[in-house]
Structures are given as C-alpha cells and as structure tokens.
PDB file of C-alpha atoms in Angstrom:
ATOM      1  CA  MET A   1      97.283  82.304 121.926  1.00 83.00           C
ATOM      2  CA  THR A   2      95.809  84.375 124.706  1.00 94.00           C
ATOM      3  CA  ILE A   3      93.002  86.886 124.766  1.00 96.00           C
ATOM      4  CA  SER A   4      95.491  89.565 125.838  1.00 96.00           C
ATOM      5  CA  TYR A   5      97.342  89.031 122.545  1.00 97.00           C
ATOM      6  CA  PHE A   6      94.196  89.751 120.547  1.00 97.00           C
ATOM      7  CA  GLN A   7      93.292  92.670 122.815  1.00 97.00           C
ATOM      8  CA  GLU A   8      96.688  94.138 122.003  1.00 97.00           C
ATOM      9  CA  LEU A   9      96.036  93.582 118.295  1.00 98.00           C
ATOM     10  CA  ALA A  10      92.728  95.416 118.747  1.00 98.00           C
ATOM     11  CA  ASP A  11      94.567  98.334 120.360  1.00 98.00           C
ATOM     12  CA  TYR A  12      97.088  98.348 117.529  1.00 98.00           C
ATOM     13  CA  ASN A  13      94.239  98.253 114.990  1.00 98.00           C
ATOM     14  CA  ILE A  14      92.650 101.312 116.632  1.00 98.00           C
ATOM     15  CA  TRP A  15      95.988 103.134 116.635  1.00 98.00           C
ATOM     16  CA  ALA A  16      96.722 102.350 112.984  1.00 98.00           C
ATOM     17  CA  ASN A  17      93.191 103.088 111.761  1.00 98.00           C
ATOM     18  CA  THR A  18      93.282 106.409 113.620  1.00 98.00           C
ATOM     19  CA  ILE A  19      96.479 107.399 111.816  1.00 98.00           C
ATOM     20  CA  VAL A  20      94.997 106.427 108.453  1.00 98.00           C
ATOM     21  CA  ALA A  21      91.794 108.313 109.310  1.00 98.00           C
ATOM     22  CA  GLN A  22      93.845 111.453 109.973  1.00 98.00           C
ATOM     23  CA  TRP A  23      95.454 111.145 106.547  1.00 98.00           C
ATOM     24  CA  LEU A  24      92.118 110.520 104.857  1.00 98.00           C
ATOM     25  CA  ASP A  25      90.604 113.532 106.555  1.00 98.00           C
ATOM     26  CA  ARG A  26      93.235 115.723 104.880  1.00 98.00           C
ATOM     27  CA  ILE A  27      92.747 114.609 101.281  1.00 98.00           C
ATOM     28  CA  THR A  28      90.345 116.198  98.824  1.00 97.00           C
ATOM     29  CA  GLU A  29      87.134 114.606  97.611  1.00 97.00           C
ATOM     30  CA  GLY A  30      88.846 114.202  94.230  1.00 97.00           C
ATOM     31  CA  GLN A  31      91.740 112.279  95.782  1.00 98.00           C
ATOM     32  CA  TRP A  32      89.284 110.227  97.863  1.00 98.00           C
ATOM     33  CA  SER A  33      87.383 108.980  94.832  1.00 97.00           C
ATOM     34  CA  MET A  34      90.107 109.076  92.139  1.00 97.00           C
ATOM     35  CA  PRO A  35      90.267 105.814  90.160  1.00 97.00           C
ATOM     36  CA  ILE A  36      93.408 103.846  91.059  1.00 96.00           C
ATOM     37  CA  THR A  37      94.487 100.369  89.970  1.00 91.00           C
ATOM     38  CA  SER A  38      94.678  98.284  93.147  1.00 90.00           C
ATOM     39  CA  SER A  39      92.616  95.581  94.846  1.00 91.00           C
ATOM     40  CA  PHE A  40      89.804  98.116  94.922  1.00 93.00           C
ATOM     41  CA  GLY A  41      89.363 101.035  92.558  1.00 94.00           C
ATOM     42  CA  SER A  42      89.847 104.002  94.880  1.00 97.00           C
ATOM     43  CA  ILE A  43      90.852 105.063  98.361  1.00 98.00           C
ATOM     44  CA  ALA A  44      87.145 105.416  99.162  1.00 97.00           C
ATOM     45  CA  ILE A  45      86.280 101.864  98.124  1.00 96.00           C
ATOM     46  CA  THR A  46      89.312 100.427  99.931  1.00 97.00           C
ATOM     47  CA  THR A  47      88.362 102.240 103.135  1.00 98.00           C
ATOM     48  CA  VAL A  48      84.774 101.001 102.855  1.00 97.00           C
ATOM     49  CA  HIS A  49      86.139  97.492 102.329  1.00 97.00           C
ATOM     50  CA  ILE A  50      88.161  97.575 105.565  1.00 98.00           C
ATOM     51  CA  ALA A  51      85.217  98.937 107.544  1.00 97.00           C
ATOM     52  CA  SER A  52      82.831  96.414 105.944  1.00 96.00           C
ATOM     53  CA  ALA A  53      85.099  93.483 106.715  1.00 97.00           C
ATOM     54  CA  GLU A  54      85.640  94.507 110.335  1.00 97.00           C
ATOM     55  CA  LYS A  55      81.888  94.916 110.780  1.00 96.00           C
ATOM     56  CA  ILE A  56      80.813  91.656 109.185  1.00 96.00           C
ATOM     57  CA  TRP A  57      83.425  89.653 111.068  1.00 96.00           C
ATOM     58  CA  LEU A  58      82.350  91.238 114.344  1.00 96.00           C
ATOM     59  CA  ASP A  59      78.710  90.519 113.505  1.00 96.00           C
ATOM     60  CA  ARG A  60      79.616  86.904 112.766  1.00 95.00           C
ATOM     61  CA  LEU A  61      81.584  86.577 116.000  1.00 95.00           C
ATOM     62  CA  MET A  62      78.648  88.060 117.904  1.00 94.00           C
ATOM     63  CA  LYS A  63      76.269  85.655 116.146  1.00 93.00           C
ATOM     64  CA  VAL A  64      74.176  88.376 114.524  1.00 93.00           C
ATOM     65  CA  LYS A  65      71.500  86.476 112.636  1.00 88.00           C
ATOM     66  CA  SER A  66      71.732  88.291 109.299  1.00 87.00           C
ATOM     67  CA  PRO A  67      74.925  90.336 109.092  1.00 89.00           C
ATOM     68  CA  ILE A  68      75.062  92.888 106.311  1.00 86.00           C
ATOM     69  CA  TRP A  69      77.998  93.259 103.924  1.00 90.00           C
ATOM     70  CA  LEU A  70      78.120  97.057 103.868  1.00 86.00           C
ATOM     71  CA  GLN A  71      80.318  97.312 100.816  1.00 83.00           C
ATOM     72  CA  SER A  72      77.615  95.968  98.523  1.00 84.00           C
ATOM     73  CA  GLY A  73      75.330  98.964  98.970  1.00 86.00           C
ATOM     74  CA  TYR A  74      77.099 101.535 101.109  1.00 86.00           C
ATOM     75  CA  VAL A  75      76.827 105.135  99.987  1.00 87.00           C
ATOM     76  CA  GLY A  76      78.351 107.408 102.586  1.00 91.00           C
ATOM     77  CA  THR A  77      80.408 110.553 102.615  1.00 95.00           C
ATOM     78  CA  LYS A  78      84.134 110.540 103.238  1.00 97.00           C
ATOM     79  CA  LEU A  79      83.559 111.701 106.801  1.00 97.00           C
ATOM     80  CA  GLU A  80      80.888 109.036 107.434  1.00 96.00           C
ATOM     81  CA  THR A  81      83.182 106.340 106.047  1.00 97.00           C
ATOM     82  CA  ILE A  82      86.095 107.450 108.224  1.00 98.00           C
ATOM     83  CA  GLU A  83      83.801 107.372 111.255  1.00 97.00           C
ATOM     84  CA  LEU A  84      82.597 103.894 110.282  1.00 96.00           C
ATOM     85  CA  LEU A  85      86.208 102.713 110.124  1.00 97.00           C
ATOM     86  CA  LEU A  86      87.046 104.167 113.536  1.00 98.00           C
ATOM     87  CA  GLN A  87      83.868 102.883 115.172  1.00 97.00           C
ATOM     88  CA  GLY A  88      84.460  99.381 113.825  1.00 95.00           C
ATOM     89  CA  SER A  89      87.882  99.280 115.446  1.00 96.00           C
ATOM     90  CA  GLN A  90      86.420 100.333 118.778  1.00 98.00           C
ATOM     91  CA  ASN A  91      83.660  97.742 118.484  1.00 97.00           C
ATOM     92  CA  LEU A  92      86.201  94.960 117.962  1.00 97.00           C
ATOM     93  CA  LYS A  93      88.033  96.047 121.110  1.00 97.00           C
ATOM     94  CA  SER A  94      84.773  96.119 123.073  1.00 97.00           C
ATOM     95  CA  PHE A  95      83.904  92.628 121.867  1.00 97.00           C
ATOM     96  CA  LEU A  96      87.267  91.292 122.998  1.00 97.00           C
ATOM     97  CA  SER A  97      86.787  92.771 126.471  1.00 96.00           C
ATOM     98  CA  THR A  98      83.924  90.278 126.951  1.00 94.00           C
ATOM     99  CA  LYS A  99      86.040  87.227 126.066  1.00 94.00           C
ATOM    100  CA  ASP A 100      88.714  85.167 127.739  1.00 93.00           C
ATOM    101  CA  SER A 101      91.411  82.866 126.402  1.00 95.00           C
ATOM    102  CA  THR A 102      89.197  79.780 126.602  1.00 95.00           C
ATOM    103  CA  ASP A 103      86.922  81.310 123.958  1.00 94.00           C
ATOM    104  CA  LEU A 104      89.699  81.433 121.360  1.00 96.00           C
ATOM    105  CA  ASN A 105      89.637  77.734 120.540  1.00 96.00           C
ATOM    106  CA  LYS A 106      85.871  77.481 120.326  1.00 95.00           C
ATOM    107  CA  ILE A 107      84.290  76.860 116.957  1.00 94.00           C
ATOM    108  CA  PHE A 108      81.685  79.193 115.639  1.00 90.00           C
ATOM    109  CA  GLU A 109      79.506  78.751 112.612  1.00 94.00           C
ATOM    110  CA  PHE A 110      78.406  81.432 110.190  1.00 94.00           C
ATOM    111  CA  LYS A 111      77.446  82.002 106.602  1.00 92.00           C
ATOM    112  CA  ARG A 112      79.865  83.521 104.149  1.00 92.00           C
ATOM    113  CA  ILE A 113      78.780  86.461 102.016  1.00 90.00           C
ATOM    114  CA  ASN A 114      77.739  84.036  99.267  1.00 91.00           C
ATOM    115  CA  GLY A 115      75.480  82.190 101.746  1.00 90.00           C
ATOM    116  CA  GLU A 116      77.747  79.161 102.091  1.00 94.00           C
ATOM    117  CA  PRO A 117      77.856  77.733 105.638  1.00 95.00           C
ATOM    118  CA  TYR A 118      81.278  77.813 107.242  1.00 96.00           C
ATOM    119  CA  ALA A 119      82.883  77.116 110.613  1.00 97.00           C
ATOM    120  CA  MET A 120      86.196  78.099 112.132  1.00 97.00           C
ATOM    121  CA  LEU A 121      87.852  78.843 115.451  1.00 96.00           C
ATOM    122  CA  TYR A 122      87.472  82.254 117.056  1.00 95.00           C
ATOM    123  CA  TYR A 123      91.225  82.872 117.115  1.00 97.00           C
ATOM    124  CA  GLN A 124      91.466  82.180 113.382  1.00 97.00           C
ATOM    125  CA  ALA A 125      88.790  84.739 112.590  1.00 97.00           C
ATOM    126  CA  LEU A 126      90.394  87.334 114.856  1.00 97.00           C
ATOM    127  CA  ALA A 127      93.832  86.762 113.354  1.00 97.00           C
ATOM    128  CA  HIS A 128      92.313  87.157 109.898  1.00 97.00           C
ATOM    129  CA  VAL A 129      90.441  90.376 110.746  1.00 97.00           C
ATOM    130  CA  PHE A 130      93.498  92.177 112.068  1.00 98.00           C
ATOM    131  CA  ASN A 131      95.798  90.901 109.316  1.00 97.00           C
ATOM    132  CA  HIS A 132      93.229  91.842 106.658  1.00 98.00           C
ATOM    133  CA  SER A 133      92.973  95.416 107.939  1.00 98.00           C
ATOM    134  CA  THR A 134      96.760  95.746 108.044  1.00 97.00           C
ATOM    135  CA  TYR A 135      97.036  94.528 104.455  1.00 97.00           C
ATOM    136  CA  HIS A 136      94.529  97.025 103.112  1.00 97.00           C
ATOM    137  CA  ARG A 137      95.887  99.916 105.216  1.00 97.00           C
ATOM    138  CA  GLY A 138      99.174  99.352 103.403  1.00 96.00           C
ATOM    139  CA  GLN A 139      97.334  99.656 100.119  1.00 97.00           C
ATOM    140  CA  ILE A 140      95.747 102.917 101.252  1.00 97.00           C
ATOM    141  CA  LEU A 141      99.177 104.333 102.065  1.00 96.00           C
ATOM    142  CA  THR A 142     100.395 103.512  98.556  1.00 96.00           C
ATOM    143  CA  MET A 143      97.194 104.861  97.015  1.00 97.00           C
ATOM    144  CA  LEU A 144      97.557 108.104  98.962  1.00 98.00           C
ATOM    145  CA  ARG A 145     100.994 108.595  97.458  1.00 97.00           C
ATOM    146  CA  GLN A 146      99.584 107.850  93.997  1.00 96.00           C
ATOM    147  CA  VAL A 147      97.005 110.643  94.322  1.00 97.00           C
ATOM    148  CA  GLY A 148      99.705 113.103  95.415  1.00 97.00           C
ATOM    149  CA  PHE A 149      99.296 112.982  99.183  1.00 97.00           C
ATOM    150  CA  ASP A 150     102.765 112.373 100.561  1.00 94.00           C
ATOM    151  CA  GLN A 151     102.284 113.381 104.191  1.00 95.00           C
ATOM    152  CA  VAL A 152     102.113 109.760 105.276  1.00 95.00           C
ATOM    153  CA  GLY A 153     104.125 107.830 107.794  1.00 92.00           C
ATOM    154  CA  SER A 154     104.189 104.316 109.105  1.00 93.00           C
ATOM    155  CA  THR A 155     101.454 102.246 110.679  1.00 95.00           C
ATOM    156  CA  ASP A 156     103.816  99.345 111.342  1.00 94.00           C
ATOM    157  CA  MET A 157     103.242  97.488 114.571  1.00 95.00           C
ATOM    158  CA  LEU A 158     106.812  98.277 115.596  1.00 95.00           C
ATOM    159  CA  GLY A 159     105.849 101.958 115.671  1.00 94.00           C
ATOM    160  CA  TYR A 160     102.883 101.114 117.873  1.00 96.00           C
ATOM    161  CA  PHE A 161     105.118  99.177 120.263  1.00 95.00           C
ATOM    162  CA  ARG A 162     107.609 102.070 120.396  1.00 95.00           C
ATOM    163  CA  ILE A 163     105.037 104.631 121.498  1.00 91.00           C
ATOM    164  CA  LYS A 164     103.268 102.213 123.812  1.00 88.00           C
TER     165      LYS A 164
END
C-alpha cells in the first residue's frame, strides 16, 4: 500500500460523491425523505450516514479529542446535507495530502461511537472509509430508482479510471 493509492481513492470518492450529489440535487423533497426499506430508511438518512461516517473517521484519524457522530442529532436541509457530503470528501483528500506511505502502517487509537477503545492501522481505516462510502452510494442509486428518479448512471471506479 502506498499513500498515492489512497490519494487516488480520495479523488475517486470526490468524483463519485459529486455525481451522487448532482442526482440528489434534482430530486424533490418528497423523494429525498420518502420511507424506503434499506439499511437506512430514506435517501436523506443514507446520505447523512455517508457524510457522518466520513467525518468521524477523519476526526479519528486527525486525533480530534471528542469527535461527534453527526447522524445521531443532525437536522439539516437537503442542500446542507449534500454540501456536508461534498465537503467531507474534500477534507479526506486534504488530510491525505499531509501523509506519506510510512504513515499507513502506524497504529492509531480512538474510541468507537459506543465509547469502546479501539486501535487499528491507518491504512485499514482508510480502506474502510472509502469502501463504506462506495457501498452506501450503491444503495442511494437503488433508492433513487425506487422513488422514481431514473436519471442515474454509474459511479463505478472503472468509469472514474476511464475519464481520468
């Protein structure tokens, strides 16, 4: 693993989240909050979950003393949530610009959301963050189709590599 690999994943994450943000910007408030059976109960909650996870993992990686799990109390508009998603992606990229490959195998300690102490390697956390966002973006695509928005495309990494 090299830092350039994770920097490329950060660029891909920005690209894919930007595409999803463009779709989300075009749906109605009713579609945004419509109850849907999935990991989370609506497109809104799923989007908040992605943004919350990216933020808390970045806070952990940056050793923020008391990171906040946004999802537990977040009440923002659709536009604010989309902006939160996009800003989180940029913040991850900025964080990675301060690291080098030797940092990837360092252990960092943090507390999980439930307060339990935990430790892992930086590269493991980064791999998880980007994989997690990809997983839930796929759910958003399916949810968009379920609420009647069919103007979606692909956010597959292959598409990113093709245009890059």
